[in-house]
Amino acid sequence: MQTHDDRAVKVLNSLIETTMDSAHGYRSAAEGADNPEFKTMFSERAGKREELCRRLQQEVRTFGGEPEDDQSLMGRIHNKFAEMRGDVMGRDDKGVIDEVERGEDVIKAKFEKAAQDADLPEPARQLVATAYTEVKADHDTISQLKHRMN
């Protein structure tokens, strides 16, 4: 039988993997962007996501779990695919922004679902809800940027 603590560890570890995917994606975007403002923004966002990973990992430990410390398999595959596609088709800021927005859609949906998980213990749900607010704000900024570029 799964306890609330087990549920919290499972959900939080899934969020950690996705957040690591996001941090890696932002690092790649910073490397691929031409515009210095985008490079700076993406580097800052990568740092924010890495900090969020640390907060989530600490929360996993409070439930007696072992926190994830690597990206998801799907995240690694996606990042490799995006890198190869950029190598073949070339990179431009619009393409980089499009790719970042795809990643933001994924992380936003995952945090939104977790924030609504009534089976999460209250401390975990509070952390996830706070993180969701941050993730959604980042998502909305990238989405607006993408629409301005189109």
XYZ file of N, CA, C and O in Angstrom, residues 3 11 21 24-26 28 34 39 43 51 60 78 90 93 98 102 112 118-119 123 125 127 131 140 144-145:
108
model
N 1.845 4.992 0.780
C 1.528 6.010 1.781
C 1.560 7.390 1.134
O 2.013 7.550 0.004
N 5.759 11.878 -6.875
C 5.358 13.086 -7.613
C 6.508 14.087 -7.663
O 6.826 14.638 -8.723
N 15.166 18.629 -16.914
C 15.027 18.721 -18.377
C 14.963 20.186 -18.784
O 15.616 20.615 -19.740
N 18.303 22.055 -18.364
C 19.205 21.682 -19.458
C 18.762 22.346 -20.762
O 19.599 22.840 -21.527
N 17.467 22.362 -21.000
C 16.948 23.010 -22.205
C 17.289 24.487 -22.244
O 17.673 25.027 -23.287
N 17.171 25.150 -21.096
C 17.522 26.566 -21.036
C 19.020 26.773 -21.259
O 19.430 27.735 -21.915
N 20.955 24.902 -23.081
C 21.145 24.713 -24.529
C 20.647 25.925 -25.306
O 21.278 26.347 -26.280
N 21.399 33.818 -30.529
C 22.310 34.855 -31.022
C 22.180 36.145 -30.216
O 23.172 36.800 -29.928
N 20.362 35.167 -24.507
C 21.386 34.353 -23.841
C 21.339 34.574 -22.330
O 21.352 33.619 -21.556
N 20.089 31.835 -19.552
C 21.032 31.430 -18.494
C 20.431 31.660 -17.115
O 20.558 30.810 -16.220
N 17.795 25.886 -9.091
C 17.436 26.181 -7.704
C 16.125 25.484 -7.331
O 15.981 24.946 -6.235
N 11.859 16.095 -1.045
C 11.853 14.625 -1.123
C 12.528 14.041 0.116
O 12.035 13.071 0.706
N 14.755 14.130 -26.134
C 14.266 15.359 -26.764
C 15.408 16.356 -26.967
O 15.524 16.968 -28.035
N 20.094 24.408 -38.937
C 20.585 25.712 -38.531
C 19.770 26.241 -37.355
O 18.662 25.799 -37.104
N 17.216 32.648 -33.553
C 16.551 32.955 -32.288
C 15.092 32.524 -32.285
O 14.590 32.039 -31.271
N 10.958 28.977 -30.111
C 9.919 27.965 -30.350
C 10.195 26.711 -29.523
O 9.280 26.140 -28.916
N 8.024 25.033 -26.302
C 7.561 23.636 -26.219
C 7.904 23.040 -24.860
O 7.088 22.371 -24.222
N 1.135 22.055 -13.024
C -0.284 22.344 -12.810
C -1.015 21.094 -12.313
O -1.783 21.153 -11.349
N -4.761 16.207 -4.898
C -5.295 16.245 -3.531
C -4.655 15.199 -2.619
O -4.769 15.298 -1.394
N -3.970 14.208 -3.194
C -3.330 13.171 -2.386
C -1.939 13.561 -1.898
O -1.331 12.821 -1.125
N 2.618 20.031 2.921
C 3.872 20.753 2.656
C 4.337 20.600 1.199
O 4.793 21.566 0.586
N 2.366 19.953 -1.382
C 1.412 20.655 -2.243
C 1.684 22.164 -2.233
O 1.594 22.819 -3.260
N 4.642 23.630 -1.730
C 5.851 23.851 -2.518
C 5.543 23.781 -4.008
O 5.975 24.633 -4.788
N 5.831 26.734 -6.769
C 6.663 26.505 -7.951
C 5.838 26.658 -9.221
O 6.319 27.212 -10.222
N 4.494 32.053 -19.492
C 3.749 33.149 -20.113
C 4.688 34.164 -20.757
O 4.404 34.684 -21.835
N 4.660 34.981 -24.746
C 4.514 36.343 -25.277
C 5.668 36.704 -26.197
O 5.469 37.314 -27.258
N 6.868 36.310 -25.811
C 8.044 36.567 -26.639
C 7.910 35.862 -28.001
O 8.171 36.457 -29.049
